[in-house]
PDB file of C-alpha atoms in Angstrom:
ATOM      1  CA  MET A   1      92.411  20.865 -21.823  1.00  0.00           C
ATOM      2  CA  SER A   2      95.934  21.366 -23.049  1.00  0.00           C
ATOM      3  CA  LEU A   3      98.809  18.913 -23.037  1.00  0.00           C
ATOM      4  CA  VAL A   4     100.909  21.218 -20.865  1.00  0.00           C
ATOM      5  CA  ALA A   5      98.075  21.645 -18.335  1.00  0.00           C
ATOM      6  CA  VAL A   6      97.663  17.869 -18.044  1.00  0.00           C
ATOM      7  CA  GLN A   7     101.404  17.376 -17.606  1.00  0.00           C
ATOM      8  CA  ARG A   8     101.580  20.026 -14.887  1.00  0.00           C
ATOM      9  CA  ALA A   9      98.567  18.634 -13.039  1.00  0.00           C
ATOM     10  CA  VAL A  10      99.899  15.059 -13.180  1.00  0.00           C
ATOM     11  CA  THR A  11     103.322  16.193 -11.973  1.00  0.00           C
ATOM     12  CA  GLY A  12     101.705  18.082  -9.088  1.00  0.00           C
ATOM     13  CA  ALA A  13      99.511  15.142  -8.059  1.00  0.00           C
ATOM     14  CA  ALA A  14     102.476  12.742  -8.252  1.00  0.00           C
ATOM     15  CA  GLY A  15     104.473  15.019  -5.964  1.00  0.00           C
ATOM     16  CA  LEU A  16     101.563  15.403  -3.568  1.00  0.00           C
ATOM     17  CA  ILE A  17     101.358  11.696  -2.802  1.00  0.00           C
ATOM     18  CA  GLY A  18     105.083  11.049  -3.141  1.00  0.00           C
ATOM     19  CA  LEU A  19     105.236   8.819  -6.210  1.00  0.00           C
ATOM     20  CA  GLY A  20     108.728   7.599  -6.950  1.00  0.00           C
ATOM     21  CA  LEU A  21     110.591   8.769 -10.034  1.00  0.00           C
ATOM     22  CA  VAL A  22     109.844   5.617 -12.054  1.00  0.00           C
ATOM     23  CA  GLU A  23     106.103   5.646 -11.310  1.00  0.00           C
ATOM     24  CA  LYS A  24     105.923   9.391 -11.887  1.00  0.00           C
ATOM     25  CA  THR A  25     107.671   9.097 -15.257  1.00  0.00           C
ATOM     26  CA  LYS A  26     105.445   6.231 -16.380  1.00  0.00           C
ATOM     27  CA  LEU A  27     102.287   8.083 -15.342  1.00  0.00           C
ATOM     28  CA  LEU A  28     103.405  11.300 -17.009  1.00  0.00           C
ATOM     29  CA  THR A  29     104.260   9.469 -20.241  1.00  0.00           C
ATOM     30  CA  ALA A  30     100.944   7.584 -20.373  1.00  0.00           C
ATOM     31  CA  SER A  31      98.970  10.724 -19.484  1.00  0.00           C
ATOM     32  CA  SER A  32     100.715  12.794 -22.139  1.00  0.00           C
ATOM     33  CA  GLU A  33      99.930  10.197 -24.787  1.00  0.00           C
ATOM     34  CA  LEU A  34      96.267   9.913 -23.799  1.00  0.00           C
ATOM     35  CA  ALA A  35      95.837  13.697 -23.690  1.00  0.00           C
ATOM     36  CA  ARG A  36      97.502  13.983 -27.092  1.00  0.00           C
ATOM     37  CA  ASN A  37      95.095  11.357 -28.466  1.00  0.00           C
ATOM     38  CA  ILE A  38      92.157  13.476 -27.327  1.00  0.00           C
ATOM     39  CA  LEU A  39      93.562  16.577 -28.982  1.00  0.00           C
ATOM     40  CA  VAL A  40      94.347  14.781 -32.266  1.00  0.00           C
ATOM     41  CA  HIS A  41      91.194  12.683 -32.587  1.00  0.00           C
ATOM     42  CA  ALA A  42      88.496  14.653 -30.748  1.00  0.00           C
ATOM     43  CA  GLY A  43      89.848  18.201 -30.627  1.00  0.00           C
ATOM     44  CA  LYS A  44      88.878  18.656 -26.995  1.00  0.00           C
ATOM     45  CA  GLY A  45      88.076  16.695 -23.885  1.00  0.00           C
ATOM     46  CA  GLU A  46      88.893  16.546 -20.234  1.00  0.00           C
ATOM     47  CA  ALA A  47      91.224  14.825 -17.824  1.00  0.00           C
ATOM     48  CA  ARG A  48      90.154  14.262 -14.235  1.00  0.00           C
ATOM     49  CA  ILE A  49      92.892  13.457 -11.730  1.00  0.00           C
ATOM     50  CA  ASP A  50      92.071  11.787  -8.430  1.00  0.00           C
ATOM     51  CA  THR A  51      94.615  11.047  -5.745  1.00  0.00           C
ATOM     52  CA  ILE A  52      93.907   7.961  -3.694  1.00  0.00           C
ATOM     53  CA  GLU A  53      95.479   7.899  -0.274  1.00  0.00           C
ATOM     54  CA  GLY A  54      95.097   5.265   2.361  1.00  0.00           C
ATOM     55  CA  LEU A  55      95.027   1.581   2.939  1.00  0.00           C
ATOM     56  CA  PRO A  56      95.797  -0.742   1.341  1.00  0.00           C
ATOM     57  CA  ARG A  57      97.568   1.553  -1.152  1.00  0.00           C
ATOM     58  CA  SER A  58      97.960   5.081  -2.428  1.00  0.00           C
ATOM     59  CA  GLY A  59      98.034   6.174  -6.021  1.00  0.00           C
ATOM     60  CA  ILE A  60      96.625   8.311  -8.775  1.00  0.00           C
ATOM     61  CA  ARG A  61      93.687   7.579 -11.055  1.00  0.00           C
ATOM     62  CA  ILE A  62      93.125   9.681 -14.167  1.00  0.00           C
ATOM     63  CA  SER A  63      90.049   9.627 -16.412  1.00  0.00           C
ATOM     64  CA  PHE A  64      90.389  10.950 -19.954  1.00  0.00           C
ATOM     65  CA  THR A  65      87.049  11.664 -21.621  1.00  0.00           C
ATOM     66  CA  ASP A  66      86.093  13.105 -24.987  1.00  0.00           C
ATOM     67  CA  SER A  67      83.008  13.291 -27.167  1.00  0.00           C
ATOM     68  CA  GLY A  68      84.879  12.723 -30.403  1.00  0.00           C
ATOM     69  CA  PRO A  69      84.358  10.118 -33.115  1.00  0.00           C
ATOM     70  CA  GLY A  70      85.025   7.144 -30.857  1.00  0.00           C
ATOM     71  CA  ILE A  71      86.968   3.994 -31.677  1.00  0.00           C
ATOM     72  CA  THR A  72      85.247   1.478 -33.930  1.00  0.00           C
ATOM     73  CA  ASP A  73      87.526  -1.471 -33.128  1.00  0.00           C
ATOM     74  CA  ILE A  74      89.091  -1.250 -29.663  1.00  0.00           C
ATOM     75  CA  ASP A  75      90.842  -4.620 -29.980  1.00  0.00           C
ATOM     76  CA  ARG A  76      92.610  -3.449 -33.128  1.00  0.00           C
ATOM     77  CA  ALA A  77      93.402  -0.040 -31.629  1.00  0.00           C
ATOM     78  CA  MET A  78      95.083  -1.792 -28.684  1.00  0.00           C
ATOM     79  CA  GLN A  79      97.497  -3.651 -30.986  1.00  0.00           C
ATOM     80  CA  ASP A  80     101.039  -2.331 -31.361  1.00  0.00           C
ATOM     81  CA  GLY A  81     101.507  -0.728 -34.746  1.00  0.00           C
ATOM     82  CA  PHE A  82      97.872   0.185 -35.431  1.00  0.00           C
ATOM     83  CA  SER A  83      97.347   3.895 -36.025  1.00  0.00           C
ATOM     84  CA  SER A  84      94.415   5.846 -37.360  1.00  0.00           C
ATOM     85  CA  SER A  85      96.455   9.044 -37.637  1.00  0.00           C
ATOM     86  CA  ARG A  86      99.764   8.073 -39.267  1.00  0.00           C
ATOM     87  CA  GLY A  87     101.472   7.697 -35.897  1.00  0.00           C
ATOM     88  CA  MET A  88     103.604   4.799 -34.750  1.00  0.00           C
ATOM     89  CA  GLY A  89     100.631   3.003 -33.231  1.00  0.00           C
ATOM     90  CA  LEU A  90     102.120   2.749 -29.759  1.00  0.00           C
ATOM     91  CA  GLY A  91      99.898   5.231 -27.889  1.00  0.00           C
ATOM     92  CA  LEU A  92      97.097   3.145 -26.400  1.00  0.00           C
ATOM     93  CA  PRO A  93      98.991  -0.147 -26.028  1.00  0.00           C
ATOM     94  CA  GLY A  94     102.074   1.666 -24.764  1.00  0.00           C
ATOM     95  CA  SER A  95     100.023   3.571 -22.204  1.00  0.00           C
ATOM     96  CA  ARG A  96      98.452   0.307 -21.040  1.00  0.00           C
ATOM     97  CA  ARG A  97     101.904  -1.198 -20.424  1.00  0.00           C
ATOM     98  CA  LEU A  98     103.070   1.795 -18.375  1.00  0.00           C
ATOM     99  CA  VAL A  99     100.342   1.801 -15.722  1.00  0.00           C
ATOM    100  CA  HIS A 100      98.950  -0.650 -13.177  1.00  0.00           C
ATOM    101  CA  GLU A 101      95.324  -0.296 -14.289  1.00  0.00           C
ATOM    102  CA  PHE A 102      93.934   0.574 -17.709  1.00  0.00           C
ATOM    103  CA  ALA A 103      90.329   0.573 -18.901  1.00  0.00           C
ATOM    104  CA  ILE A 104      88.890   1.885 -22.150  1.00  0.00           C
ATOM    105  CA  ASP A 105      85.315   2.381 -23.262  1.00  0.00           C
ATOM    106  CA  SER A 106      84.393   3.882 -26.604  1.00  0.00           C
ATOM    107  CA  THR A 107      81.264   4.226 -28.690  1.00  0.00           C
ATOM    108  CA  PRO A 108      81.544   5.311 -32.329  1.00  0.00           C
ATOM    109  CA  GLY A 109      79.986   8.738 -32.723  1.00  0.00           C
ATOM    110  CA  ARG A 110      79.806   9.348 -28.967  1.00  0.00           C
ATOM    111  CA  GLY A 111      83.383   9.451 -27.709  1.00  0.00           C
ATOM    112  CA  THR A 112      85.952   7.636 -25.661  1.00  0.00           C
ATOM    113  CA  ARG A 113      86.824   7.259 -21.997  1.00  0.00           C
ATOM    114  CA  VAL A 114      90.153   5.880 -20.803  1.00  0.00           C
ATOM    115  CA  VAL A 115      90.887   5.418 -17.096  1.00  0.00           C
ATOM    116  CA  ILE A 116      94.392   4.694 -15.854  1.00  0.00           C
ATOM    117  CA  ALA A 117      95.835   4.240 -12.382  1.00  0.00           C
ATOM    118  CA  ILE A 118      99.284   3.844 -10.940  1.00  0.00           C
ATOM    119  CA  TRP A 119      99.988   2.801  -7.378  1.00  0.00           C
ATOM    120  CA  LYS A 120     102.723   4.008  -5.090  1.00  0.00           C
ATOM    121  CA  ARG A 121     105.292   1.327  -4.297  1.00  0.00           C
TER     122      ARG A 121
END
């Protein structure tokens, strides 16, 4: 997984289902941040992109999974300003604010999985 590959795949999926510019930009920003987190904290991982088309809504769901060190305190990691890598501490909480659905599961020593979704308006 590379950041550029994730960005290209997200852009392609957004175009495929016709996401508007605002939703596409939000999804691309959140996806880029989550992919970057995998590269910084775990070194490698994967992003799985699923398009959801049909009733009652269409959208994109992306699962980011790694087998890195995991997050010991998810509540703290989801607070603005907390960073374990000298960043600004806006990655996870900022990503959560950008999308319609956000779920995170992490086990120290086993890795992290973040699933996001954005729905077409």
